[in-house]
Amino acid sequence: RTFVVEGSWKFDIAENANFAWSNNFGHKTVQDVNSIADFWSWFRIGFLPLVVQQSWSYSEGLDDSYQAAASSSNSIPFQSS
């Protein structure tokens, strides 16, 4: 199981930690880091946003589902009794 998790991290960093952005597309990956400036650009623009999420992203309508559940009962949704 550990191998699968390590493999997924390696794949995610190699494929999704992009830098050198132009519009909505990152043109370089971790294999394109050739200098100290490239490393810090990759780290700041590619790696950190991938690993440290600034906000949670939800499926469409999740907040609406919470509101509907809250309005249909007197209890707060997902609260243990």
PDB file of C-alpha atoms in Angstrom:
ATOM      1  CA  ARG A   1       0.000   0.000   0.000  1.00  0.00           C
ATOM      2  CA  THR A   2       2.845   2.363   0.738  1.00  0.00           C
ATOM      3  CA  PHE A   3       4.202   1.825  -2.753  1.00  0.00           C
ATOM      4  CA  VAL A   4       0.890   2.906  -4.281  1.00  0.00           C
ATOM      5  CA  VAL A   5       0.799   6.119  -2.220  1.00  0.00           C
ATOM      6  CA  GLU A   6       4.425   6.930  -3.038  1.00  0.00           C
ATOM      7  CA  GLY A   7       3.775   6.272  -6.715  1.00  0.00           C
ATOM      8  CA  SER A   8       0.756   8.547  -6.736  1.00  0.00           C
ATOM      9  CA  TRP A   9       2.746  11.367  -5.112  1.00  0.00           C
ATOM     10  CA  LYS A  10       5.548  10.980  -7.642  1.00  0.00           C
ATOM     11  CA  PHE A  11       3.098  10.943 -10.535  1.00  0.00           C
ATOM     12  CA  ASP A  12       1.177  13.960  -9.234  1.00  0.00           C
ATOM     13  CA  ILE A  13       4.347  16.015  -8.731  1.00  0.00           C
ATOM     14  CA  ALA A  14       5.786  15.007 -12.114  1.00  0.00           C
ATOM     15  CA  GLU A  15       2.585  15.653 -14.070  1.00  0.00           C
ATOM     16  CA  ASN A  16       0.800  18.463 -12.209  1.00  0.00           C
ATOM     17  CA  ALA A  17       3.440  20.641 -10.523  1.00  0.00           C
ATOM     18  CA  ASN A  18       3.860  22.954 -13.514  1.00  0.00           C
ATOM     19  CA  PHE A  19       5.527  26.342 -13.735  1.00  0.00           C
ATOM     20  CA  ALA A  20       6.338  28.871 -16.475  1.00  0.00           C
ATOM     21  CA  TRP A  21       2.655  29.631 -16.953  1.00  0.00           C
ATOM     22  CA  SER A  22       1.242  31.285 -20.032  1.00  0.00           C
ATOM     23  CA  ASN A  23      -2.491  31.977 -19.784  1.00  0.00           C
ATOM     24  CA  ASN A  24      -3.935  28.786 -18.264  1.00  0.00           C
ATOM     25  CA  PHE A  25      -1.183  26.336 -19.165  1.00  0.00           C
ATOM     26  CA  GLY A  26       2.059  25.518 -17.337  1.00  0.00           C
ATOM     27  CA  HIS A  27       4.780  24.823 -19.884  1.00  0.00           C
ATOM     28  CA  LYS A  28       7.473  23.309 -17.640  1.00  0.00           C
ATOM     29  CA  THR A  29       7.540  20.444 -15.133  1.00  0.00           C
ATOM     30  CA  VAL A  30       9.998  19.356 -12.446  1.00  0.00           C
ATOM     31  CA  GLN A  31      12.228  17.776 -15.127  1.00  0.00           C
ATOM     32  CA  ASP A  32      12.690  21.235 -16.693  1.00  0.00           C
ATOM     33  CA  VAL A  33      14.278  22.762 -13.585  1.00  0.00           C
ATOM     34  CA  ASN A  34      17.776  23.797 -14.712  1.00  0.00           C
ATOM     35  CA  SER A  35      18.775  26.571 -12.327  1.00  0.00           C
ATOM     36  CA  ILE A  36      18.198  27.850  -8.820  1.00  0.00           C
ATOM     37  CA  ALA A  37      15.706  30.394 -10.162  1.00  0.00           C
ATOM     38  CA  ASP A  38      13.824  27.612 -11.974  1.00  0.00           C
ATOM     39  CA  PHE A  39      13.716  25.560  -8.772  1.00  0.00           C
ATOM     40  CA  TRP A  40      12.215  28.373  -6.736  1.00  0.00           C
ATOM     41  CA  SER A  41       9.753  29.213  -9.501  1.00  0.00           C
ATOM     42  CA  TRP A  42       8.691  25.558  -9.693  1.00  0.00           C
ATOM     43  CA  PHE A  43       8.500  25.312  -5.903  1.00  0.00           C
ATOM     44  CA  ARG A  44       6.430  28.499  -5.488  1.00  0.00           C
ATOM     45  CA  ILE A  45       4.161  28.235  -8.538  1.00  0.00           C
ATOM     46  CA  GLY A  46       4.013  24.480  -9.142  1.00  0.00           C
ATOM     47  CA  PHE A  47       4.709  22.467  -5.992  1.00  0.00           C
ATOM     48  CA  LEU A  48       3.268  24.518  -3.113  1.00  0.00           C
ATOM     49  CA  PRO A  49      -0.191  25.078  -4.639  1.00  0.00           C
ATOM     50  CA  LEU A  50      -0.348  21.354  -5.371  1.00  0.00           C
ATOM     51  CA  VAL A  51       0.540  20.284  -1.826  1.00  0.00           C
ATOM     52  CA  VAL A  52      -0.808  23.138   0.324  1.00  0.00           C
ATOM     53  CA  GLN A  53      -4.438  23.777  -0.580  1.00  0.00           C
ATOM     54  CA  GLN A  54      -5.571  27.334   0.153  1.00  0.00           C
ATOM     55  CA  SER A  55      -9.242  26.349   0.154  1.00  0.00           C
ATOM     56  CA  TRP A  56     -11.378  23.272  -0.114  1.00  0.00           C
ATOM     57  CA  SER A  57     -12.965  22.529  -3.444  1.00  0.00           C
ATOM     58  CA  TYR A  58     -16.294  20.757  -3.446  1.00  0.00           C
ATOM     59  CA  SER A  59     -18.524  19.104  -5.927  1.00  0.00           C
ATOM     60  CA  GLU A  60     -21.247  21.220  -7.471  1.00  0.00           C
ATOM     61  CA  GLY A  61     -24.173  21.861  -5.178  1.00  0.00           C
ATOM     62  CA  LEU A  62     -22.604  20.569  -1.968  1.00  0.00           C
ATOM     63  CA  ASP A  63     -23.506  23.736  -0.084  1.00  0.00           C
ATOM     64  CA  ASP A  64     -27.069  23.504  -1.416  1.00  0.00           C
ATOM     65  CA  SER A  65     -27.270  19.934  -0.126  1.00  0.00           C
ATOM     66  CA  TYR A  66     -26.144  21.060   3.328  1.00  0.00           C
ATOM     67  CA  GLN A  67     -28.747  23.815   3.343  1.00  0.00           C
ATOM     68  CA  ALA A  68     -31.496  21.416   2.243  1.00  0.00           C
ATOM     69  CA  ALA A  69     -30.521  18.912   4.941  1.00  0.00           C
ATOM     70  CA  ALA A  70     -30.456  21.629   7.575  1.00  0.00           C
ATOM     71  CA  SER A  71     -33.859  22.999   6.590  1.00  0.00           C
ATOM     72  CA  SER A  72     -35.510  19.553   6.466  1.00  0.00           C
ATOM     73  CA  SER A  73     -34.610  18.716  10.059  1.00  0.00           C
ATOM     74  CA  ASN A  74     -34.145  20.573  13.304  1.00  0.00           C
ATOM     75  CA  SER A  75     -30.645  19.273  13.873  1.00  0.00           C
ATOM     76  CA  ILE A  76     -27.391  20.427  12.372  1.00  0.00           C
ATOM     77  CA  PRO A  77     -26.252  18.058   9.590  1.00  0.00           C
ATOM     78  CA  PHE A  78     -23.365  15.710  10.377  1.00  0.00           C
ATOM     79  CA  GLN A  79     -23.464  16.487  14.081  1.00  0.00           C
ATOM     80  CA  SER A  80     -23.197  13.524  16.431  1.00  0.00           C
ATOM     81  CA  SER A  81     -25.808  13.226  19.157  1.00  0.00           C
TER      82      SER A  81
END
